[in-house]
Amino acid sequence: MKLKLPWQIISCCSFLLLITYSANAQHVLNGKVRDEKNGALPGATVKIKGTSRGVATDVDGAFMLEIASPDEVLQISFMGYKTLEEAAGNRRTATFTLTVDEEQAKLQEVTVVGFGTQKKVSVTGSIATVSVKNLQQAATPSLSNALAGRLPGIITRQASGEPGSDQAQVFIRGLGTWVNRSPLILVDGVERSMNNINAQEIESFSILKDASATAVYGVRGANGVIVINTKKGEKGRPRVTLRSETAQLTSIRLPDYINAVEYAGLMNEGMKQVEQPPRWSEEDIQKFRDGSDPYLYPNVDWADIIMRKHTYQTINNLSVTGGSEIVRYYANVGYTDQNGIWKDDPANNYDTNERMKRYNYRSNVDINVAKELVLELGIGGIIQQGNFSSIGADALLDALRRTPPMAFTVKNPDGSPGGNPTSIGSNPWGLATQSGYSVHMHNTLQSTFSARWDLSGAVTPGLSVSGKFSYDYYSFAGINRHKQFAVKQYLGKDPVTGEDKYTVFREEQPLGYWVGNGSNRALYTEFMTNYARSFGKHAVTGMVLYNQRDYVNINAGTSIENLPFRRQGIAARAAYSYDDKYLVEFDMGYNGSENFPKGKRFGFFPSISAGWVPSGEKFWGENNVVNNLKIRGSYGQVGNDQIGRRFLFLTTVNTRTAQGYAFGESQQFWPGIDELQIGTPNVTWEVATKANIGLDLGMFNNKLVLQIDAFAEDRDGILLQRGVMPDAAGFMPASIPFGNLGKAKNRGIDGMLEIKNNVANGLFYSFRANVTYARNTVIENDEPPQRYAYQSAKGHPIDQPFGLIGLGFFKDQAEIDKSPRQTFQDIVRPGDIRYEDVNGDGVIDNFDRVPIGFPRTPEFMYGFGGTVAYKNFDVSIFFNGAARASLYLNGPSIFPFLKGQGSYNVLREFYDNRWTKENPDGAKYPAVTDDLNVNNYRQSTIYMKDASYLRLRNAEIAYTLPTALTQRAAISSLRIFINGLNLYTWDKIKVMDPESNDGVGSYPLQRSYNIGLQVNFK
């Protein structure tokens, strides 16, 4: 039978249970833990002080905790934040805000070093970093273009703005060699390009500059190292970020050529200069001026015909990150689209303008398969498609330089491209729009798998092991659909029939078809053991690593080039610090490659560094305005095995194209054999011996930070082809042996100053300045003895230009007669360049050439700027500049009539500043003649320009919408920004960009006006 309890008994028992529960738990507190920016802190510890009762916050920073008494004290802690203690009280809900523990953060802050990270307080090498936020202010598809002036020790130069080919040259502490000067670039620890990844994917960007920082890279460390780490997953609920920006691009300094009226007058002026009758009558020139006969007397602005003044680009990224204690993930997809400056022909059913479209994917997943074991998987995919004119941007720019405004009309009356018999196929409009197109596809796969095992519990505290394997694959496929357009010269109308008359020089051809492809793959393997442990005030760290790389050019043109490029070695680091005040570190790399002879393939590259932190001493005092002062120094050796040639220790012969001979009565032909490469049995790598002394200073609780370094480098073993080999030795030019005989030195200083402060009323301001000065000198280059010591490259910078010293222009024949004889051409006239007789022999010749100006790469680079933020508004501005660099104008359009009358276009820069009898004193360039002027068209100080500049590199204004508005749409923050790149330049050249290569300019750099938004979803 069922037992029935009366309701009174049930109620009584329930009441007793409630009394019992209340005795043990007054109430349940529902709380949230936030940081200073109201962000959730998942994994924070919330406990009752003095008890074992406690919980951890969930992915939203929320928790529930039973409170037994209002007098109990809550103790809330999270790594890197100050522990918060508050009375529990009778609250049922509460939000707790933790503040950053500045002192602890300083001690725990880490810096990226070779093959890992290290506590910043213990770093003794020379390392510089830049925030990703600063890189994002430059709306550019190529990351290298965002670096100018941003870091101490970096020197950059961007010579072109062409989509897909606009990367800047990047050097760390200038040049130490005349072979390969590029730094080693590592993305997630693997050798990769930095110009095809988006700034939004990056977690940290660092450069390693001295021997202490780079010795672990051995034969790859001499030119410095750039270390880029991409973002990792963060614990918490999924957080989605969208950043989208679109820019209008405007070309900086398009070429400005003279018109047909001016050109015809210049031709006549050149004829008059050589005492010849004029080429054009006043009636002819009037027809050019009034356009009354545009087909026979054309006046064409070719730059305006084929070049756009404005174009566009867009950069978009969407990322998600989140995870738990077990799995954390980060993924980003990006789309970049940049258009070129060439105009299209609407009649074409294909696009001839340049356009670069890039699709990026990046994913990093970390999995804790056990508490001590973490697996990491990184995948990167880059698909880049480029659309181009079939002949390329360089050929189009060359056509502009070579085609005068009067050469022919753009289009004949029948619509065909204009032409003439001396310039068949050179019509710039025809080349830009009627010559077909090409498409290039670049596909890159990057994959990295790694594992880290903490052996602190299993073996000894502080010990861990890790391994890494990466597989990268790159492929290229190109299609070129080139065609030849018809070339006709319009002769006017037939006087009898009235029909247009033409001379046909070339018939139009159909689109051709050419396919090209290439591919390569790289394998990288790494095994590492790390140890880091503190014993009271003593701290010891160590690292031992083995790595190897195998790179294969799959589509190599020869069997030799198809052989794998292999490199392997070991690296080690040992560091000791006492009380974070006395620091010493030893680093080494022992590695080599197959590119050198057996028994000489490996080299040892050691370094030692030390540091002292006076601010940690007792005598310093806790209230000193200088809260941090570190003095550090390093000395060591690193190598550079990128010598430009493979297997130089082997001797090779030519059996295919060598000189042959005929023998016998029948004169039968027998192929001969030539020497090609004379083996150099002792060929080896370059060795850089580096010394560095640095100072790190922090004042007013690091509101002011100063970092300054002085460095010295001596580079030995630079590979060069023997220069002292006499012709009598019988070597063909290509077979002259090589040797590691070159020597150079490099000295300089770099530094950074940063000021930042938060004011109580919500105002934040910051200022940052960087400076780099690097001066190199050639010590030995194996050049033959020079007749005059001043013509030796020794003792001068690498890439030092040589030329004549221009003293001005001859005013009249009397001045010519009393001046030293100039031997470059038979007749020298008034208006020609007058050169200095350096050796005083009364003759101007090539023995009067001397070092002039500076090399093209700047010796001095700097940047400065700052940010002001008030509540939801922020404004940033950044300048960068360079000095001690020279640029030389030369070639078509600055040398008029280089191939005779009417050949080549002419820049207005020359036209407005040339010597004439009416303007003998204010001229910058010589008088024009009718043909090639050998005396005037040679490198001299007349064409040398100071390439120093100051550029307003970036400016940005932004507004972040109030949280009260965005939360309703499940948005944690929404920031709208407007920024610009390359906004204004102060320089002395004007006619072309000061970062351009020597010549008369290339594809122009772009000024961007960019608008975008960044949305962080909850």
Tab-separated table of C-alpha atoms in Angstrom, residues 26 73 94 158 218 249 262 304 338 354 378 408 492 537 596 716 722 735 802 813 815 862 875 899 994 1015:
chain	number	residue	atom	x	y	z
A	26	GLN	CA	23.039	33.560	2.643
A	73	VAL	CA	35.696	39.036	1.288
A	94	ALA	CA	27.768	42.779	-9.444
A	158	GLN	CA	59.774	52.394	-52.653
A	218	GLY	CA	74.156	31.675	-38.457
A	249	LEU	CA	44.401	56.518	-55.560
A	262	GLU	CA	57.399	73.690	-78.051
A	304	ASP	CA	47.129	62.195	-70.832
A	338	GLN	CA	43.991	47.480	-56.597
A	354	GLU	CA	46.609	46.702	-64.665
A	378	GLY	CA	48.648	27.002	-39.064
A	408	PHE	CA	51.904	60.897	-85.357
A	492	GLY	CA	46.099	63.121	-96.489
A	537	LYS	CA	67.166	36.054	-7.522
A	596	PHE	CA	80.004	25.071	-50.632
A	716	ASP	CA	84.715	39.997	-44.753
A	722	ARG	CA	88.601	39.008	-59.711
A	735	SER	CA	85.271	32.635	-66.915
A	802	PHE	CA	81.247	58.421	-60.087
A	813	GLN	CA	83.628	80.679	-77.722
A	815	GLU	CA	85.484	80.800	-72.657
A	862	TYR	CA	63.739	59.062	-39.853
A	875	VAL	CA	43.633	61.722	-34.640
A	899	LYS	CA	69.041	59.424	-81.551
A	994	PRO	CA	62.525	61.287	-54.590
A	1015	VAL	CA	33.417	46.443	-36.481
